[in-house]
CSV table of C-alpha atoms in Angstrom, one decimal:
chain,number,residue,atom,x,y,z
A,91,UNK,CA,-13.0,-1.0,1.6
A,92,UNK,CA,-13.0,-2.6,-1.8
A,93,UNK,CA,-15.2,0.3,-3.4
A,94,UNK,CA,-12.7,2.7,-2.0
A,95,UNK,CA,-9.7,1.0,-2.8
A,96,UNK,CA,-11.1,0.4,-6.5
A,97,UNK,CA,-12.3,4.5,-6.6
A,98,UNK,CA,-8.8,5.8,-5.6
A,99,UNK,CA,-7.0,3.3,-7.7
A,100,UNK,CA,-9.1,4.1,-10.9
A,101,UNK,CA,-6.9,5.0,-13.8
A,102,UNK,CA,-5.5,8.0,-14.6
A,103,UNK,CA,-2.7,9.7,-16.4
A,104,UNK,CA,0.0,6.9,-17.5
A,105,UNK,CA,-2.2,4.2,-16.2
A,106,UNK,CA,-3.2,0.8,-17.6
A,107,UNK,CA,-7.4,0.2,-17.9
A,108,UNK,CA,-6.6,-3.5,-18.5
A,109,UNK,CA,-4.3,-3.9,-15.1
A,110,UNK,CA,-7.2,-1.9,-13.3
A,111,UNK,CA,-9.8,-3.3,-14.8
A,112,UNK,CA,-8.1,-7.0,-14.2
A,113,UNK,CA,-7.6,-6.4,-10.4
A,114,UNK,CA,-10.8,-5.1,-9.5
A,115,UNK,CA,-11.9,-8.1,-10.9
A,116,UNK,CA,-10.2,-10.1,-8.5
A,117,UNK,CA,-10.9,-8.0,-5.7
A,118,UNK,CA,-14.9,-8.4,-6.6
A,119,UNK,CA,-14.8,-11.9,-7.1
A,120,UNK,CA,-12.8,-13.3,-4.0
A,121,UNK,CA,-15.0,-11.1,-2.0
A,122,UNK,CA,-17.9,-12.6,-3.2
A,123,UNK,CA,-16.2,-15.6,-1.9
A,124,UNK,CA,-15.8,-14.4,1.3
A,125,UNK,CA,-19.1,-12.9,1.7
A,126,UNK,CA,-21.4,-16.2,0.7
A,127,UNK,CA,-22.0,-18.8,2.6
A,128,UNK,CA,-22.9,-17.5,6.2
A,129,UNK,CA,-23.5,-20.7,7.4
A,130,UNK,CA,-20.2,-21.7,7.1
A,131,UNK,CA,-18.8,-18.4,9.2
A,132,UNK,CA,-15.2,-19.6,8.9
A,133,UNK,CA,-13.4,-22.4,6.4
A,134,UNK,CA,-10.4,-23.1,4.6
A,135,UNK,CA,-11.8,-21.8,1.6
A,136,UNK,CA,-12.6,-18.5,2.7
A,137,UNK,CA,-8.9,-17.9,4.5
A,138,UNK,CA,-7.9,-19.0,0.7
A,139,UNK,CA,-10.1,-16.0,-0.9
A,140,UNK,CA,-8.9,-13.3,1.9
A,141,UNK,CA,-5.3,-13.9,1.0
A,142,UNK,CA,-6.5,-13.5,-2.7
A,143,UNK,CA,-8.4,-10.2,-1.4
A,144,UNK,CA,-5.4,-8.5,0.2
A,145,UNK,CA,-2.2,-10.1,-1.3
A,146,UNK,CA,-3.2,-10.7,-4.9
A,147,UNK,CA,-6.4,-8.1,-5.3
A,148,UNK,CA,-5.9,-4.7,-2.9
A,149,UNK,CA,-1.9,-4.5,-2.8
A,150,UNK,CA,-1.1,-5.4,-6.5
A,151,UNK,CA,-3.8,-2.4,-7.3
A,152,UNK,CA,-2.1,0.0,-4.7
A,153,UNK,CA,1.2,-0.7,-5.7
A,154,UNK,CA,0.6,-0.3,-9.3
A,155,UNK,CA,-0.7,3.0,-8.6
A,156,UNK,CA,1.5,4.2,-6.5
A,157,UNK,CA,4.4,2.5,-8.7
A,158,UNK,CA,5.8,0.6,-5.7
A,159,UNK,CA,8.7,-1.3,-6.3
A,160,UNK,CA,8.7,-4.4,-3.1
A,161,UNK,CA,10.8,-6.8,-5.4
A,162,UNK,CA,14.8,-5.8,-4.4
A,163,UNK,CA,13.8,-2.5,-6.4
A,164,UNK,CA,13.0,-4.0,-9.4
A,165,UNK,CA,10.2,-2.9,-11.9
A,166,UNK,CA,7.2,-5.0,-12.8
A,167,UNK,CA,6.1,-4.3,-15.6
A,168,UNK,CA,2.5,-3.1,-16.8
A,169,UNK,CA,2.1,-5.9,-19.3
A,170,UNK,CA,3.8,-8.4,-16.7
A,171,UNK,CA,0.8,-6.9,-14.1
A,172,UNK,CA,-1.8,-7.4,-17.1
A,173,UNK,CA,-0.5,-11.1,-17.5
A,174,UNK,CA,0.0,-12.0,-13.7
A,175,UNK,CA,-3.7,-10.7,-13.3
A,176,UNK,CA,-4.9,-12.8,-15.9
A,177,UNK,CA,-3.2,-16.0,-14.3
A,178,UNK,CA,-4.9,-15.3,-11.4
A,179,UNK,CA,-7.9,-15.3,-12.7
A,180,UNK,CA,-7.0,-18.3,-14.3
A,181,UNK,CA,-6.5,-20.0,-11.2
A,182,UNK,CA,-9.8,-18.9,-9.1
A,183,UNK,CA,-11.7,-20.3,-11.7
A,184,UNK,CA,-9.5,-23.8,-11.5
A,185,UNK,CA,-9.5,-23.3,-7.8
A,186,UNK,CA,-13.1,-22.8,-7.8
A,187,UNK,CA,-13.8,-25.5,-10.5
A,188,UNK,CA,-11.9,-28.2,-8.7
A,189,UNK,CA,-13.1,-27.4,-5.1
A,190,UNK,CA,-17.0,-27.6,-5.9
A,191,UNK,CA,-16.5,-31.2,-7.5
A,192,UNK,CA,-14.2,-32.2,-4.8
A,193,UNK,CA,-16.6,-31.1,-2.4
A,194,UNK,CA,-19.4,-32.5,-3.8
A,195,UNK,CA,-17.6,-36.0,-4.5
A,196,UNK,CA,-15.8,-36.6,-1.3
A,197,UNK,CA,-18.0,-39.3,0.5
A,198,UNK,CA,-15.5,-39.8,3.6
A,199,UNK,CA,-13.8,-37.4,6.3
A,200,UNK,CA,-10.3,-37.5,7.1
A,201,UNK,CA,-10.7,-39.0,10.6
A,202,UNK,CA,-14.0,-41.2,11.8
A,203,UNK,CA,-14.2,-40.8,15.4
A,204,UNK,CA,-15.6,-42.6,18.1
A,205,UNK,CA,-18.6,-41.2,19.5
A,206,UNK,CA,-19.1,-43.5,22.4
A,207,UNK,CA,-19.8,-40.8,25.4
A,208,UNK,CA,-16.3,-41.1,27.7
A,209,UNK,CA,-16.3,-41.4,31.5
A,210,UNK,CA,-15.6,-38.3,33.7
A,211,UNK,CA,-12.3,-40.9,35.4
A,212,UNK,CA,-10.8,-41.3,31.7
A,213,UNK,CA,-11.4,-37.6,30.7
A,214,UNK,CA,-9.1,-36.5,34.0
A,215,UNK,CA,-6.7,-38.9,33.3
A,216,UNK,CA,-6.6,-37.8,29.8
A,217,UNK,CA,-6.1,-34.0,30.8
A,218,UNK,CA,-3.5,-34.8,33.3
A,219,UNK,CA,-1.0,-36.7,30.2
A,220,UNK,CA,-2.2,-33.3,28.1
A,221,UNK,CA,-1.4,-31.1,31.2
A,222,UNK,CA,1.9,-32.8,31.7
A,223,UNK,CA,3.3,-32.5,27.7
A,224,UNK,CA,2.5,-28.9,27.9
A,225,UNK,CA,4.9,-28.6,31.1
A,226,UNK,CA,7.6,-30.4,29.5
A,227,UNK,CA,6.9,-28.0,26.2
A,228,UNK,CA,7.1,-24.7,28.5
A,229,UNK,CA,10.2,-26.3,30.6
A,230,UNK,CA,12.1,-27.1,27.3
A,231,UNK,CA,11.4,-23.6,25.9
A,232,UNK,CA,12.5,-21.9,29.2
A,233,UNK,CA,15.5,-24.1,29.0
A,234,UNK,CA,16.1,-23.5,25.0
A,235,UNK,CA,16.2,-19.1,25.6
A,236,UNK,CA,18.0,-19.5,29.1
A,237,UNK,CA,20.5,-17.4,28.3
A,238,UNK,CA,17.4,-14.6,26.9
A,239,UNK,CA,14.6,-15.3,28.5
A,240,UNK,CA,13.4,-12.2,27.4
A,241,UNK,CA,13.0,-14.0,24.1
A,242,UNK,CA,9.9,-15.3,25.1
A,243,UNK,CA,8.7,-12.5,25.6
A,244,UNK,CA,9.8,-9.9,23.2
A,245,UNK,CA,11.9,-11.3,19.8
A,246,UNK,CA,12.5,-7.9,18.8
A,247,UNK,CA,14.7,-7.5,21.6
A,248,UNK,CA,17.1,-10.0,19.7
A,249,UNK,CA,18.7,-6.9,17.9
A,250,UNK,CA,19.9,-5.4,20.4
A,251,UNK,CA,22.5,-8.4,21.6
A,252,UNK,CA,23.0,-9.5,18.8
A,253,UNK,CA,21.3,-12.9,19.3
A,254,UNK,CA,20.5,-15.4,16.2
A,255,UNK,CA,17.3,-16.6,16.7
A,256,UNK,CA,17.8,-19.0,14.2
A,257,UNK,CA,21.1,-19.9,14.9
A,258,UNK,CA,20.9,-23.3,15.7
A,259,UNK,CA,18.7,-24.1,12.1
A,260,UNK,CA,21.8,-25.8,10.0
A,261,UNK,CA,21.1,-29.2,12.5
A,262,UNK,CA,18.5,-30.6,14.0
A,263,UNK,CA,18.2,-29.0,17.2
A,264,UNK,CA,16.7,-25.1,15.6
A,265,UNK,CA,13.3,-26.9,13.3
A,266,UNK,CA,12.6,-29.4,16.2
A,267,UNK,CA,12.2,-27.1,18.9
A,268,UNK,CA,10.4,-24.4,16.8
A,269,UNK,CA,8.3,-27.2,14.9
A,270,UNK,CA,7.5,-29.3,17.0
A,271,UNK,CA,8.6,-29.1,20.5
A,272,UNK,CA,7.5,-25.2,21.5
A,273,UNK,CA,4.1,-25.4,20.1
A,274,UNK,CA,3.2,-28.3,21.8
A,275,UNK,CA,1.6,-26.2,24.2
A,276,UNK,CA,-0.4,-24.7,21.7
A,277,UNK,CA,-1.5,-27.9,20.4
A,278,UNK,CA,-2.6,-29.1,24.1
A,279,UNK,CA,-4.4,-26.2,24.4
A,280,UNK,CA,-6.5,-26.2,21.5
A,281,UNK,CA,-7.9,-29.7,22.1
A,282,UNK,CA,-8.4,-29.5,25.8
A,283,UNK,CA,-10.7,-26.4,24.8
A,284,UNK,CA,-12.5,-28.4,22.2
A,285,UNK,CA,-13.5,-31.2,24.4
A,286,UNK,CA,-12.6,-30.2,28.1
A,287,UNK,CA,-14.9,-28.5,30.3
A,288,UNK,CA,-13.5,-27.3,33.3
A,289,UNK,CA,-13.0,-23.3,32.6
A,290,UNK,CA,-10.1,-23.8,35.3
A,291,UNK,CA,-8.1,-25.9,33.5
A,292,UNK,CA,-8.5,-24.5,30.2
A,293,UNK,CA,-7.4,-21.5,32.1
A,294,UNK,CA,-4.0,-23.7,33.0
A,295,UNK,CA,-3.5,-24.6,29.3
A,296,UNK,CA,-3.9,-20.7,27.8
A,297,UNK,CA,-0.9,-19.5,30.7
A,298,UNK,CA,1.3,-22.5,29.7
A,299,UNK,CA,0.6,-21.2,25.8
A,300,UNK,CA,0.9,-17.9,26.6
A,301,UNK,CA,4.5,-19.0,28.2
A,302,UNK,CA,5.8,-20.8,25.4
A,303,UNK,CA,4.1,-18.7,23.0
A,304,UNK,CA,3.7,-15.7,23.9
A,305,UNK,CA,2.0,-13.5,21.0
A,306,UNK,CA,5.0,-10.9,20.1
A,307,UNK,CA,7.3,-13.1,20.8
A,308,UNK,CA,6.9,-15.2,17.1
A,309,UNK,CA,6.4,-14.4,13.7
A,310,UNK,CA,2.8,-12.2,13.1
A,311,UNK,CA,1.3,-15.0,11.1
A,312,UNK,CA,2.4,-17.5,13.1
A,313,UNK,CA,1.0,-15.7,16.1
A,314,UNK,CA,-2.6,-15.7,14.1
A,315,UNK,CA,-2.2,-19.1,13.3
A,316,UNK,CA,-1.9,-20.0,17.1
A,317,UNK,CA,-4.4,-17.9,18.8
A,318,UNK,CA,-7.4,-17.7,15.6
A,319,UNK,CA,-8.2,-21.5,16.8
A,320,UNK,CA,-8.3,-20.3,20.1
A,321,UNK,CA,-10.5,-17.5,19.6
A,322,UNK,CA,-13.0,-19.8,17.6
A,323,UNK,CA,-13.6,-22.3,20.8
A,324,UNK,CA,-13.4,-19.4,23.2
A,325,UNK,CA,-16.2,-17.0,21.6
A,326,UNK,CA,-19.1,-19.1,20.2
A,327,UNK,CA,-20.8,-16.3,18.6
A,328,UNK,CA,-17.6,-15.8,16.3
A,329,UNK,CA,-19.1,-19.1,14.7
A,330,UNK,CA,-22.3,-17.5,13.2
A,331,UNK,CA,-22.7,-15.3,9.7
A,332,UNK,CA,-20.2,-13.3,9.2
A,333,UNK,CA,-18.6,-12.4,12.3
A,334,UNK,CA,-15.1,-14.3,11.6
A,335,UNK,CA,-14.9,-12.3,8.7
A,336,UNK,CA,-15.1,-9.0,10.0
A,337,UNK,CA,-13.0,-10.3,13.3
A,338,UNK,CA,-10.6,-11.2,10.5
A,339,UNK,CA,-10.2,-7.8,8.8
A,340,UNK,CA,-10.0,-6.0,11.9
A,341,UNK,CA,-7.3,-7.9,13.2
A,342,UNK,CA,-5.1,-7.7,9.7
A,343,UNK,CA,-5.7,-4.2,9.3
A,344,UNK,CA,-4.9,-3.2,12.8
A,345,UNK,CA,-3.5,-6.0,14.6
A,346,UNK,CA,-0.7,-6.9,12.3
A,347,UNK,CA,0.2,-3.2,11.4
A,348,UNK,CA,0.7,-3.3,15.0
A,349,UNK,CA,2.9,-6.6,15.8
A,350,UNK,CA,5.4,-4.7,13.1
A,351,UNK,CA,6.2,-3.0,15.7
A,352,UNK,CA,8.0,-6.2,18.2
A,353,UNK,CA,9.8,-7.6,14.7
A,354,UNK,CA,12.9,-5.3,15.9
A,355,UNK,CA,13.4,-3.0,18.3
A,356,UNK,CA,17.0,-1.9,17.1
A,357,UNK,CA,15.9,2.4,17.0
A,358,UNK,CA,13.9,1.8,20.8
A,359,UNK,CA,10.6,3.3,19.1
A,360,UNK,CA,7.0,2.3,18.7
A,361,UNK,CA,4.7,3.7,15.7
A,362,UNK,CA,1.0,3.4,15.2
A,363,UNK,CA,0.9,2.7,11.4
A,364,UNK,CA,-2.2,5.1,9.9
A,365,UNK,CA,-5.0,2.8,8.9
A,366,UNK,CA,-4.9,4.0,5.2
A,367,UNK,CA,-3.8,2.3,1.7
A,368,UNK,CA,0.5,3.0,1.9
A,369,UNK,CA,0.6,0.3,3.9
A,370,UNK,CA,-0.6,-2.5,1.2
A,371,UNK,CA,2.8,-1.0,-0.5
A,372,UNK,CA,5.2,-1.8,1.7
A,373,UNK,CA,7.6,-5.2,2.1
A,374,UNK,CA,5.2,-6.7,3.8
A,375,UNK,CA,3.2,-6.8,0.5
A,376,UNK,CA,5.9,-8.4,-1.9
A,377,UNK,CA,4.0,-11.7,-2.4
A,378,UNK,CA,2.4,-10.7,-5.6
A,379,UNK,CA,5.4,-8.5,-6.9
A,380,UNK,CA,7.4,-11.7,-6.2
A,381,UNK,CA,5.4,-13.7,-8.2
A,382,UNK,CA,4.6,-11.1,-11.0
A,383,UNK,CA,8.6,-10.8,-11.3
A,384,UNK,CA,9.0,-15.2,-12.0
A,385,UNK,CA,6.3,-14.8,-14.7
A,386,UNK,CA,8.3,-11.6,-16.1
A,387,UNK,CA,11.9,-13.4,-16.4
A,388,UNK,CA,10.2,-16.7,-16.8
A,389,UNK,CA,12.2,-18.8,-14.1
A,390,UNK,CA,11.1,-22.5,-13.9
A,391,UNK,CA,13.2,-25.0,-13.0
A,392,UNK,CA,11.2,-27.9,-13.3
A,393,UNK,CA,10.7,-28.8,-10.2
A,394,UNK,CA,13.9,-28.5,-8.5
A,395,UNK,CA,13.0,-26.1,-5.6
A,396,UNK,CA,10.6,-28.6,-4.9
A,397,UNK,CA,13.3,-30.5,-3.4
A,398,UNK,CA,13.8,-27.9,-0.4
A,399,UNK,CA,10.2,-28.2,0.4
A,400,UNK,CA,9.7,-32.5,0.3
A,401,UNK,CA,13.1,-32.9,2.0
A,402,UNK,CA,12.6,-29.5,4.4
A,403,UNK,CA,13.3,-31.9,7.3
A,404,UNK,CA,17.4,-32.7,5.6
A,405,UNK,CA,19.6,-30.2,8.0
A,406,UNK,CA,22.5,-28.1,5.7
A,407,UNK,CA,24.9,-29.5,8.0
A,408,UNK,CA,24.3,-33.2,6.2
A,409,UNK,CA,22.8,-31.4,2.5
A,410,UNK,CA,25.5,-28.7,2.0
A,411,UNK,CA,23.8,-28.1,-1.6
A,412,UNK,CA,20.2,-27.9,-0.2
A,413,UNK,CA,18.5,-25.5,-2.3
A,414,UNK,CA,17.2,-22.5,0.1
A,415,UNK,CA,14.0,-21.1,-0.4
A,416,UNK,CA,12.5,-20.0,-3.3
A,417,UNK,CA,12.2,-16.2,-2.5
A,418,UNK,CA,16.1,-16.1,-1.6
A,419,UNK,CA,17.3,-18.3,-4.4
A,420,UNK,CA,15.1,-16.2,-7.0
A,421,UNK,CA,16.9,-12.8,-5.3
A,422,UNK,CA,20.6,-14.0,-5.5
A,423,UNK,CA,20.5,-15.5,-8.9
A,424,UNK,CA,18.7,-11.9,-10.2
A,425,UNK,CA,21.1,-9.9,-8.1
A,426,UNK,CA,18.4,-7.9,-6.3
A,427,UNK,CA,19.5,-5.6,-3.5
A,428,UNK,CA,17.1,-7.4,-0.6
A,429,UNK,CA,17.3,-11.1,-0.7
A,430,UNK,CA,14.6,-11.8,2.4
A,431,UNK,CA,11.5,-11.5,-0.1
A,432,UNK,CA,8.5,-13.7,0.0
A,433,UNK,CA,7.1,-16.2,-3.0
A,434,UNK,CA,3.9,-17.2,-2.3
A,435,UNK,CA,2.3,-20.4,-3.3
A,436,UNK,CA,1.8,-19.7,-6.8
A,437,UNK,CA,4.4,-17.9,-7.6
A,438,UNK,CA,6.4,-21.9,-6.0
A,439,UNK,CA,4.0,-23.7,-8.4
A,440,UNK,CA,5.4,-21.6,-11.9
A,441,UNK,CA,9.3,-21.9,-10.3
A,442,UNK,CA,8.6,-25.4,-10.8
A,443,UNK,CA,6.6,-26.4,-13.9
A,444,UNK,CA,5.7,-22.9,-15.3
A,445,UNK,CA,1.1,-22.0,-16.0
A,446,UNK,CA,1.1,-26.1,-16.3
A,447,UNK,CA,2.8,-26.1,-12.4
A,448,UNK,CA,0.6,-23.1,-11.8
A,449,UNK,CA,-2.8,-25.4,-12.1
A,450,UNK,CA,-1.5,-28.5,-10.7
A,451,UNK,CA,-0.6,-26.6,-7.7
A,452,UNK,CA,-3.9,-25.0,-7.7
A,453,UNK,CA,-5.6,-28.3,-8.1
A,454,UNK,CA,-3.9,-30.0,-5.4
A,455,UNK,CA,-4.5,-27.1,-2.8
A,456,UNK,CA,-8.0,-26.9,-3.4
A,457,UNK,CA,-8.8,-30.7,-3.4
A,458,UNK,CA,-7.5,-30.4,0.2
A,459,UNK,CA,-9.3,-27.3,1.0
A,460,UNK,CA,-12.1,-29.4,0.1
A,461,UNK,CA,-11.5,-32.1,2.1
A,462,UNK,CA,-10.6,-30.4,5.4
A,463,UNK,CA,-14.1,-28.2,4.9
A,464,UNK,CA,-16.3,-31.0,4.1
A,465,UNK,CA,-15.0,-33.1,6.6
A,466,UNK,CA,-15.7,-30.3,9.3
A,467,UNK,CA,-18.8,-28.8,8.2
A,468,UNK,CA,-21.0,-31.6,6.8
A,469,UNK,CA,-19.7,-34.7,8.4
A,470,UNK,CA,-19.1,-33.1,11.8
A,471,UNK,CA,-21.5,-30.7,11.6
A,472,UNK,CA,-19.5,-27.8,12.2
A,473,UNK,CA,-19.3,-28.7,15.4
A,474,UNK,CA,-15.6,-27.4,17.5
A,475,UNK,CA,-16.4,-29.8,20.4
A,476,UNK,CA,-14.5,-33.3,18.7
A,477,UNK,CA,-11.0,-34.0,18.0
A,478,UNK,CA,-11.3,-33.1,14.1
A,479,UNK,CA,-11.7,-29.6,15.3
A,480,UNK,CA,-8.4,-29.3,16.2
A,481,UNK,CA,-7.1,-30.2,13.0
A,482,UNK,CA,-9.4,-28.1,11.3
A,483,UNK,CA,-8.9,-25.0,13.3
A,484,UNK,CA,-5.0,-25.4,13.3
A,485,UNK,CA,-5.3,-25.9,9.7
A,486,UNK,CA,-7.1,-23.0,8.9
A,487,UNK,CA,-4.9,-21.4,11.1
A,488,UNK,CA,-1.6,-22.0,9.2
A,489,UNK,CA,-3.2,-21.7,6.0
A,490,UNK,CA,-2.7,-18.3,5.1
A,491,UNK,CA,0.9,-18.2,6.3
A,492,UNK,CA,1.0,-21.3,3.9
A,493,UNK,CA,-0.2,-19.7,0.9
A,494,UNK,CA,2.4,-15.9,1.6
A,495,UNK,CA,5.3,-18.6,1.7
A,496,UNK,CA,7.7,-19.4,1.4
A,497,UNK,CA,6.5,-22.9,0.6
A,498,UNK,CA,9.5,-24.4,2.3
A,499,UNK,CA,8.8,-22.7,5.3
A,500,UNK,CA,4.2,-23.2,5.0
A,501,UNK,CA,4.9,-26.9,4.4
A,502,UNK,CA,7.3,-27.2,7.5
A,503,UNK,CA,5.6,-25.5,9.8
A,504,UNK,CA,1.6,-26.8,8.5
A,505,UNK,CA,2.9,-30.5,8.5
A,506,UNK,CA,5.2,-30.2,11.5
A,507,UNK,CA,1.9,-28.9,13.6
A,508,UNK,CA,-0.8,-31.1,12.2
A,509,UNK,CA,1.7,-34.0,12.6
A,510,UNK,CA,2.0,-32.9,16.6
A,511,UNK,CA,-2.0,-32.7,16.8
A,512,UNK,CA,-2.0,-36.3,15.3
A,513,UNK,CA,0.5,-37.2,18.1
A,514,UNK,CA,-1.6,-35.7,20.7
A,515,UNK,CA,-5.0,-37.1,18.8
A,516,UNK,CA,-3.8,-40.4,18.8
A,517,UNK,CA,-3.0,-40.3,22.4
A,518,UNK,CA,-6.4,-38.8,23.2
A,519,UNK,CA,-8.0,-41.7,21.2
A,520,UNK,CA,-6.1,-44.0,23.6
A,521,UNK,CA,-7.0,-42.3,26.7
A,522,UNK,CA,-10.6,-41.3,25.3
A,523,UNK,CA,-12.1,-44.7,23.9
């Protein structure tokens, strides 16, 4: 796929060598990335280098080929292409830089566990608490969409009434049952498969999940962040060489073309998207274009929309003046057409301190990167059956929807869901020890 992608996109007529030469070299080097390290089949670090791959490497080249504009119609420019490239390769080499001596430094994981072997009494009692949050999670969401229950099923059907998802997000009620409360289930789930054994109840936990969380009826990333930890304990074999990988690139390039399809349903039509390169230059694909067109205009503002993303939690109703994300903000202080565009995580860390808040940010995610993949595959051997897994695989999970952005939305949804695994860890401790 690369080879191809870097043979059709080869320069021509009117096109840059520098901008092609500069993205097949990111295309080469985060696949390397990807590629290495079959012992470690999936980790934090690879999810990292296949958002590189697609969002920063395949669909910059295709759009600047095919002179795609994703960015409210406005034109990046070839040098600003040339210059967002080199950034990028700027940051790999500080990602890569800080994650090897982070990995090789950190001498502790983020949880020590207790592996005192637990009776079969306190393991049912523990699955019955687990068993009974997930019912109050599905009975909450079935109460939240009573009025369109076929929400739970189907958003895209939300067009068609005329019903707000969202509507309830100026107050508390809107983040706390999304957040927290409706993946609850999810959260049950995926730590009663990593230490439970009984393949009835596990079966138990996947319908309430499916209930509360059913695949089309959330956001396609947040759909791949649910189930991916799911598929891991559920095939073993996904664990070894590179067999995530592949699982990975399958599902992206068919899967996701396909869950288009349940965003809206406003024209009553379903289209199988070709498998070929337009797609990498549509609006789904505006993550780099975002980020090229902050470098082009130069917006910083010193750390102001980092505001939105430390005080996420502040409803509008009490923070009239809450700054909104940085995507939207960036789109209606430039005027552009289409205000619903992405900013991925980079393109967050030079809104806020410029190529100096472009490496801090860098440095920051990949000391954590570290730390999540060291913790999991050296001092727990890799192993999906303890209750780091969960962490780990949720984690991994919510970390490429993290790095698309908005970071607003990544942080809220990453720390709402690793703080609701720490809820249900803690009381797993309790009933476990």
């Amino acid at each position: 796929m690369a080879i191809y992608a870097i043979m059709i996109a080869s320069p021509g007529k009117y096109k840059s060598d520098a901008v092609y030469l500069s993205n097949a070299a990111i295309i080469i080097y985060s696949l390397l990335h990807i590629l290495s390290n079959e012992n470690k089949a999936y980790s934090a670090k690879k999810i990292f280098y296949l958002f590189i791959f697609f969002f920063m490497g395949i669909a910059p080249l295709m759009q600047f080929k095919m002179g795609t504009e994703t960015v409210g119609g406005y034109k990046i420019s070839e040098d600003t292409y040339i210059i967002t490239n080199l950034i990028t390769l700027l940051m790999l080499f500080i990602y890569d830089l800080t994650y090897n001596y982070s990995y090789k430094h950190i001498n502790k994981p983020i949880l020590t566990l207790d592996k005192t072997p637990v009776s079969v009494r306190k393991i049912k009692k523990w699955r019955a608490i687990l068993l009974g949050i997930s019912i109050v999670s599905v009975a909450y969401t079935i109460f939240y969409f009573r009025n369109n229950l076929y929400l739970l099923i189907f958003r895209g059907l939300s067009d068609i009434v005329g019903y707000d998802v969202s509507q309830k997000s100026g107050n508390f009620t809107g983040p706390l049952f999304d957040c927290i409360i409706r993946p609850l289930s999810v959260v049950c789930c995926i730590n009663y498969w990593a230490i439970g054994k009984s393949k009835t109840y596990k079966f138990y936990f996947f319908i309430l999940m499916l209930i509360s969380c059913f695949p089309i009826s959330l956001a396609r990333l947040r759909t791949a962040a649910y189930y991916m930890p799911l598929l891991i304990l559920a095939f073993p074999k996904i664990r070894y060489n590179n067999r995530f990988i592949f699982l990975f690139l399958i599902g992206f390039l068919v899967i996701f073309p396909l869950l288009n399809n349940f965003r809206t349903w406003s024209n009553g039509s379903f289209e199988f998207s070709n498998l070929d390169f337009n797609m990498f230059c549509n609006m789904n694909y505006d993550s780099y274009q975002s980020f090229a067109f902050v470098v082009q205009n130069e917006i910083i503002t010193y750390g102001r929309q980092l505001l939105v993303v430390l005080f996420f939690w502040i409803p509008r109703s009490i923070w009239p003046d809450k700054p909104y994300m940085s995507g939207r903000w960036v789109a209606h202080e430039h005027d552009l057409w289409f205000d619903q565009i992405s900013m991925n995580y980079f393109g967050e860390g030079f809104i806020n301190g410029g190529i100096l808040g472009v490496i801090v940010f860098t440095i920051f995610l990949a000391f954590i990167t570290a730390k999540f993949d060291k913790s999991y595959w050296v001092f727990y051997k890799g192993s999906p059956n303890n209750l780091f897994a969960p962490f780990f695989l949720l984690f991994i999970g919510m970390y490429f929807f993290f790095m698309r952005g908005d970071l607003m939305f990544g942080t809220e949804y990453t720390i709402c869901l690793l703080g609701t695994n720490f809820l249900i860890y803690k009381i797993s401790r309790h009933y476990l020890k």
